[in-house]
Coordinates of C-alpha atoms in Angstrom, one line a residue:
X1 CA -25.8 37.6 -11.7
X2 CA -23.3 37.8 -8.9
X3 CA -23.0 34.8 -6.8
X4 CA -23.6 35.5 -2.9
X5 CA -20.6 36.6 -1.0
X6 CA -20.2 33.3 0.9
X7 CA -18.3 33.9 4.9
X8 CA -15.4 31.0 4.8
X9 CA -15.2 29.0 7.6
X10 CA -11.3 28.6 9.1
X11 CA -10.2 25.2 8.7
X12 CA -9.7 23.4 12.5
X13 CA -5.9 23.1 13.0
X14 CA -4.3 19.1 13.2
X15 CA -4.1 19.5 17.0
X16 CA -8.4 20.3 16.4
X17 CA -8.4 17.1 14.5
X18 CA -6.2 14.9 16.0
X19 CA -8.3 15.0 19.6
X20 CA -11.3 14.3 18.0
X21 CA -10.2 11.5 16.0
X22 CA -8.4 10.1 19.1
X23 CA -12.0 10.8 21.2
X24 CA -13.7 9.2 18.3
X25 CA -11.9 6.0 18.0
X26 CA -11.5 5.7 22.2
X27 CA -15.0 7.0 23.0
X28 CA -14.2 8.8 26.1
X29 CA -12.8 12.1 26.3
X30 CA -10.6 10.8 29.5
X31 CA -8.7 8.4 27.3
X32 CA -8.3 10.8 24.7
X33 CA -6.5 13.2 26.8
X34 CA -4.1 10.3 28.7
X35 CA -3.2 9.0 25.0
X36 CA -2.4 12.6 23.8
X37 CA -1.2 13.9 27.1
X38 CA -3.5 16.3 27.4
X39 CA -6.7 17.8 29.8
X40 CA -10.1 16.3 29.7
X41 CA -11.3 20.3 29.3
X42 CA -8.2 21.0 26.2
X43 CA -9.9 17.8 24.2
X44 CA -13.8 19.1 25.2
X45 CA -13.0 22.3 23.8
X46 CA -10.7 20.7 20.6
X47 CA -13.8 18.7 20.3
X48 CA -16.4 21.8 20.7
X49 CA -14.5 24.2 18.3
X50 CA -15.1 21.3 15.8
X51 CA -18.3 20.7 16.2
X52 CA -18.8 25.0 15.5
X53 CA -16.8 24.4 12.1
X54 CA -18.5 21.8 11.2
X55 CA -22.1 23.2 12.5
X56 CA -23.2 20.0 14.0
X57 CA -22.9 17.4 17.1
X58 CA -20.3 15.0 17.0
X59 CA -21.0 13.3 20.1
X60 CA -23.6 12.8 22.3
X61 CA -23.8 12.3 26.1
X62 CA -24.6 8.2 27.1
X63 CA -24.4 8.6 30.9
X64 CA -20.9 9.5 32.1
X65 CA -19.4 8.7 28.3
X66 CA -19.9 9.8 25.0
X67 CA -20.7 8.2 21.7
X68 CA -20.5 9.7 18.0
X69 CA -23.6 10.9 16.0
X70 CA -24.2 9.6 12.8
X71 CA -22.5 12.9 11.5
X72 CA -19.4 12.1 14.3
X73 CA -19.3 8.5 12.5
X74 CA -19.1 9.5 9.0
X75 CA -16.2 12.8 9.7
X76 CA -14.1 10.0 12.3
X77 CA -14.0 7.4 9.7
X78 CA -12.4 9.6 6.5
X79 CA -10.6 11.3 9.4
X80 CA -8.8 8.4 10.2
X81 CA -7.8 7.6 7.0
X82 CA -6.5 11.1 6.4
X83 CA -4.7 11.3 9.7
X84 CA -2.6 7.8 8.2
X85 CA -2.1 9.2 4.8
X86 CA -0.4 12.3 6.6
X87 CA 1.8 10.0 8.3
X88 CA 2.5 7.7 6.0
X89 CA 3.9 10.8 3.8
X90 CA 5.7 12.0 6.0
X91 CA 7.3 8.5 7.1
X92 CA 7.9 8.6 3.4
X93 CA 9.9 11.3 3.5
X94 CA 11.9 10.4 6.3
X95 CA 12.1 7.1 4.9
X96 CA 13.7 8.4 1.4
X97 CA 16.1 10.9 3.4
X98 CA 18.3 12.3 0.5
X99 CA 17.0 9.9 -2.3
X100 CA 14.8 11.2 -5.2
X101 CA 11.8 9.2 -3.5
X102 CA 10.6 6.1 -1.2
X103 CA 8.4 3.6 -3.2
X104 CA 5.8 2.4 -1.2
X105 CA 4.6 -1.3 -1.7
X106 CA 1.4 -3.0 -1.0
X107 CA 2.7 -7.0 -0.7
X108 CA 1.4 -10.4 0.3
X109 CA 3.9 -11.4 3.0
X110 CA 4.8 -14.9 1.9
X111 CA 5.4 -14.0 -1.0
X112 CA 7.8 -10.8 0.0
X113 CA 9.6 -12.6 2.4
X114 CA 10.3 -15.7 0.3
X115 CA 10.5 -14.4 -3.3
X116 CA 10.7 -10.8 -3.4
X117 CA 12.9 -9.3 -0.2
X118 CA 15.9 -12.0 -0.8
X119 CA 16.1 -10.5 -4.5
X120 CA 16.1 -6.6 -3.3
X121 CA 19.7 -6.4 -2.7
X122 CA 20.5 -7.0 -6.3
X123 CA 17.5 -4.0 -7.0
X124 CA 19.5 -1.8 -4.7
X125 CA 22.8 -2.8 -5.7
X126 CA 21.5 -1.2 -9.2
X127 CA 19.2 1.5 -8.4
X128 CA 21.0 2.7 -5.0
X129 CA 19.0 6.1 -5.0
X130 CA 15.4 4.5 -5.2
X131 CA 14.2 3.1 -1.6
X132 CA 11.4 0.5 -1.5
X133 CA 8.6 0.4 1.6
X134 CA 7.0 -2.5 1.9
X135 CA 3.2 -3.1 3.2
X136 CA 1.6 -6.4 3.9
X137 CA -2.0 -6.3 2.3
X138 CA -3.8 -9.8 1.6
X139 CA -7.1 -8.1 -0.3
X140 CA -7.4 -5.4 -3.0
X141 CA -8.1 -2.0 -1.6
X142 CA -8.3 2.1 -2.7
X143 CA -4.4 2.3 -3.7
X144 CA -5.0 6.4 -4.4
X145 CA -6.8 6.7 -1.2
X146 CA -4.0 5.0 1.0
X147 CA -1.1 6.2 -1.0
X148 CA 0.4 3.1 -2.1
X149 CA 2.3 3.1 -5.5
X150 CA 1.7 -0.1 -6.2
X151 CA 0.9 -3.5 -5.3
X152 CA 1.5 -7.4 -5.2
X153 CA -1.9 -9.1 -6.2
X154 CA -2.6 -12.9 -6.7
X155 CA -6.2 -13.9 -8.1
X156 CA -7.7 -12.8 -11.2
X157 CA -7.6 -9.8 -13.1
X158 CA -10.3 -7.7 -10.7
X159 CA -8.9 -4.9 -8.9
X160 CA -10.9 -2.0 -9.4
X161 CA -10.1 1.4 -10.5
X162 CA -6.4 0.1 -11.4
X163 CA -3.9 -1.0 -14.0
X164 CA -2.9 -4.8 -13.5
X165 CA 0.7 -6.0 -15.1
X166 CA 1.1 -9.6 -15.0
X167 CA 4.2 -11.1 -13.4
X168 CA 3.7 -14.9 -13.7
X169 CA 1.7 -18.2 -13.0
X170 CA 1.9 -19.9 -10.2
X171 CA 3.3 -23.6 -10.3
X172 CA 3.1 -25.6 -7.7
X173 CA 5.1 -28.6 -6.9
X174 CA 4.3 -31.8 -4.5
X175 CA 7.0 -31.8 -1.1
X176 CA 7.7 -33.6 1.8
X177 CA 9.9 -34.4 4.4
X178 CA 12.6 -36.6 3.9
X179 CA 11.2 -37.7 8.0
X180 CA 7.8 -38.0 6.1
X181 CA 8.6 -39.8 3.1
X182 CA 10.3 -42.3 5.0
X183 CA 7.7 -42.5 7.6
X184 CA 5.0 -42.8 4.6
X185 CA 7.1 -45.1 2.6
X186 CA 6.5 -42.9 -0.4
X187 CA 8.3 -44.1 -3.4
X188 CA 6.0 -42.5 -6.0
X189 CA 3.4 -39.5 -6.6
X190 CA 0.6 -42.4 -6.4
X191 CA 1.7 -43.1 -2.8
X192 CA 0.0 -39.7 -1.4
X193 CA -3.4 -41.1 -2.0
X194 CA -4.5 -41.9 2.0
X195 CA -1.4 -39.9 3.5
X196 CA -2.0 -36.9 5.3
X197 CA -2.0 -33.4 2.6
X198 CA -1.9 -30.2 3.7
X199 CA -4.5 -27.7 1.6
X200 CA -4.4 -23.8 1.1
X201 CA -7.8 -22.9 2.2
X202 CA -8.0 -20.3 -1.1
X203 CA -7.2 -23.4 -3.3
X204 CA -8.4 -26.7 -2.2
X205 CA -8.8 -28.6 -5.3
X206 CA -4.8 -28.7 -6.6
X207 CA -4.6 -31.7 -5.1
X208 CA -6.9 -33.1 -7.3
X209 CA -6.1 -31.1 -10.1
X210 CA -1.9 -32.9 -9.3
X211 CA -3.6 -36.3 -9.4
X212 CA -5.5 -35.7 -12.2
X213 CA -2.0 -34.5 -14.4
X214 CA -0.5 -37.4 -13.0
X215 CA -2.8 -39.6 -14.0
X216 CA -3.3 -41.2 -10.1
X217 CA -6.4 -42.4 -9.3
X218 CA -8.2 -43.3 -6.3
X219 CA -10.1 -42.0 -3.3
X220 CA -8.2 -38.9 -2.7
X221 CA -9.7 -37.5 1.0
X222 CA -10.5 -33.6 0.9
X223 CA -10.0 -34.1 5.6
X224 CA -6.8 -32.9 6.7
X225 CA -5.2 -29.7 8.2
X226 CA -5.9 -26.4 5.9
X227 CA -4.3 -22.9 6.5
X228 CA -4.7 -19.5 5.0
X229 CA -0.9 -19.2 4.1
X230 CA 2.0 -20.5 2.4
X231 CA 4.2 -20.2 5.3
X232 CA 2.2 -22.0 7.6
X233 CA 1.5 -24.8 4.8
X234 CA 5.7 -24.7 3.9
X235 CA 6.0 -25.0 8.4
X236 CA 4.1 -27.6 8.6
X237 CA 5.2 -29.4 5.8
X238 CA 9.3 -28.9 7.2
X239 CA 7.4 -30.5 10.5
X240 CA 6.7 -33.3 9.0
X241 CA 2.6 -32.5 9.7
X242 CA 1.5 -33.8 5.8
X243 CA 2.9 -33.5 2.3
X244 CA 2.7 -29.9 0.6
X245 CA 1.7 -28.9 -2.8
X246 CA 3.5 -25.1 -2.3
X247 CA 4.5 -22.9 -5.1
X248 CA 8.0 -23.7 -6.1
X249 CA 9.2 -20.3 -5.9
X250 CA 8.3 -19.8 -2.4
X251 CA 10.6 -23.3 -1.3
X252 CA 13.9 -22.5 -3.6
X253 CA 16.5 -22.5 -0.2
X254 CA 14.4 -25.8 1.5
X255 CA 14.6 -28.0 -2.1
X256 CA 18.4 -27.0 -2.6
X257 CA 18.7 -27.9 0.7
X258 CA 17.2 -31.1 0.8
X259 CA 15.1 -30.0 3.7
X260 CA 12.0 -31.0 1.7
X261 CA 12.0 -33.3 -1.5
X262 CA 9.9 -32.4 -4.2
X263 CA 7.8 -35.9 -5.1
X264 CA 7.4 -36.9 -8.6
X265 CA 7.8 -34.5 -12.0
X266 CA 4.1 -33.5 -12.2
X267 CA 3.2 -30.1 -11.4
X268 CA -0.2 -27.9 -11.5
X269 CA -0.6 -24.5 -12.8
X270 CA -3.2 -22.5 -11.6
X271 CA -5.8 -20.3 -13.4
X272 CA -4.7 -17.2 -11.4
X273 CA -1.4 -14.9 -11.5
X274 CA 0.5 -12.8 -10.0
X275 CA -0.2 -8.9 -10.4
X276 CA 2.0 -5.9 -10.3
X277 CA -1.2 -3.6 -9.6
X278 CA -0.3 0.2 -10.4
X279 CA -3.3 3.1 -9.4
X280 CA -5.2 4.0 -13.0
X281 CA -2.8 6.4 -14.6
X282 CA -0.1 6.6 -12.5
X283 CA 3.0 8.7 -14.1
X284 CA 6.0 7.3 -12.3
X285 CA 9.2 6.3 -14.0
X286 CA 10.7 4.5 -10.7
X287 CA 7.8 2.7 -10.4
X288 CA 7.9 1.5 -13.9
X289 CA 11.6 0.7 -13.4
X290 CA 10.6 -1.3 -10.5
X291 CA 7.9 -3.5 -12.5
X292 CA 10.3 -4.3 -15.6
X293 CA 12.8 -5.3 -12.7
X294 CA 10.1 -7.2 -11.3
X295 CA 8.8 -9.0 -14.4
X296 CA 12.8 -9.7 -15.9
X297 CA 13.4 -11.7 -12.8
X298 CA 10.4 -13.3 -12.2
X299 CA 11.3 -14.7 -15.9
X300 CA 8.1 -12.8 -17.3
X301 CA 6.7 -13.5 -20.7
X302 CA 4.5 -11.5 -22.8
X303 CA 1.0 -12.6 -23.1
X304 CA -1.7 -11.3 -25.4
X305 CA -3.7 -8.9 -24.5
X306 CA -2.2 -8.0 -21.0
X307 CA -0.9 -5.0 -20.0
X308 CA 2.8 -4.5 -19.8

């Protein structure tokens, strides 16, 4: 049985898309046309040749603006996303130039300002024809949908619809001030109980979990200043605001230094690690040459049932 001759519907152009998208996101056709330069009437009729294709409303009339219809809501938010993938290939492009390709990263910024960006040269130096993009992302995401090639993940092994390749522990390390320790009087890793400690709000037990390896005991006070970041916590530690328990990676240049003093020889290891998160079956030799770079300087080692 033949199947019915179907009429195809043209596809709107980018200049179609790109006004609604803008109308959709500004919800006013007047700010739609001053942010793209154009005529109230050219993003009306942008906006009306769409709503033919499509064969529904996308906006509605409230008074003298407009708002989206369920159907306008849905097609503006994968719109979006699609409009930023476009760009972000072509920035891509422009971004590689004459190289083979432009790597685009997915990182967590203290972490890629303070470990990872410091090591790229000697990358580079090596692999001169491969360029790395760099992304900050805090929380697990669609990397297929967004285009990334990878990502830097710290937590468990939970990132859906991925491959995860582990890159190390974290150890942190106890640090002050040499302006605090003074100011303390701190001698010994049993003179931080009662001193002001700064906390990572994603990890507010290490300080416990430190006293506990060092075998300190005593009423150790959970109050104090907390912060979302490592750079904030390694600030206000430098300020002399608390003592820091900060991943000793992150604080190489400040301990050789002597701009912060790491206190006592105990240290805690965390139960999460570092993740060089790849989309599920992703072919790419550079990107794979990237990870082993990644994993050789991190000082990687093998652990059972991981992936490479």
């Amino acid at each position: 049985m033949k199947e019915p001759n179907l009429q195809r519907r043209n596809l709107p152009s980018h200049a179609v898309l790109r006004s609604f998208e803008c109308a959709a996101r500004r919800e006013s056709f007047t700010r739609a046309a001053e942010e793209l330069n154009l005529t109230q009437s050219a993003i009306s009729r942008q906006v009306k040749e769409l709503e033919m294709t499509v064969g529904t409303p996308l906006f509605r009339r409230v008074g003298r603006r407009v708002a989206l219809t369920p159907a306008g809501r849905m097609l503006a938010k994968d719109l979006s996303n699609d409009l930023e993938n476009i760009y972000r290939t072509v920035m891509r492009a422009i971004s590689a130039g004459e190289h083979a390709s432009a790597l685009r990263i997915a990182v967590l910024p203290t972490f890629a300002s303070r470990w990872l960006i410091p090591r790229l040269p000697e990358f580079f130096a090596t692999h001169p024809k491969i360029e790395v993009n760099l992304t900050s992302r805090l929380k697990p995401f669609d990397l297929a949908r967004e285009s990334f090639d990878a990502a830097i993940h710290f937590g468990a092994e939970d990132w859906p619809d991925a491959e995860m390749h582990i890159l190390c522990a974290e150890k942190m390390v106890p640090v002050a001030s040499p302006t605090f320790i003074e100011r303390q009087g701190i001698t010994q890793i049993s003179d931080l109980i009662g001193v002001p400690l700064l906390h990572m709000q994603t990890r507010p037990t290490v300080w416990n979990d430190l006293f506990n390896e060092a075998d300190v005991s005593g009423d150790i006070s959970m109050s104090g200043k907390y912060f979302d970041q490592f750079s904030m916590i390694i600030a206000g530690t430098r300020a002399s605001l608390g003592a820091g328990l900060i991943p000793e990676y992150l604080i190489e240049n400040e301990l050789q230094s002597g701009e912060l003093v790491r206190l006592g020889t105990s240290t805690v290891v965390t139960k999460n690690k570092y993740y060089f998160v790849t989309p599920e079956n992703l072919n790419n030799d550079q990107i794979t040459l990237f990870r082993k770079w990644m994993q050789a300087t991190v000082g990687y080692t093998y652990i059972p049932n991981s992936h490479d």
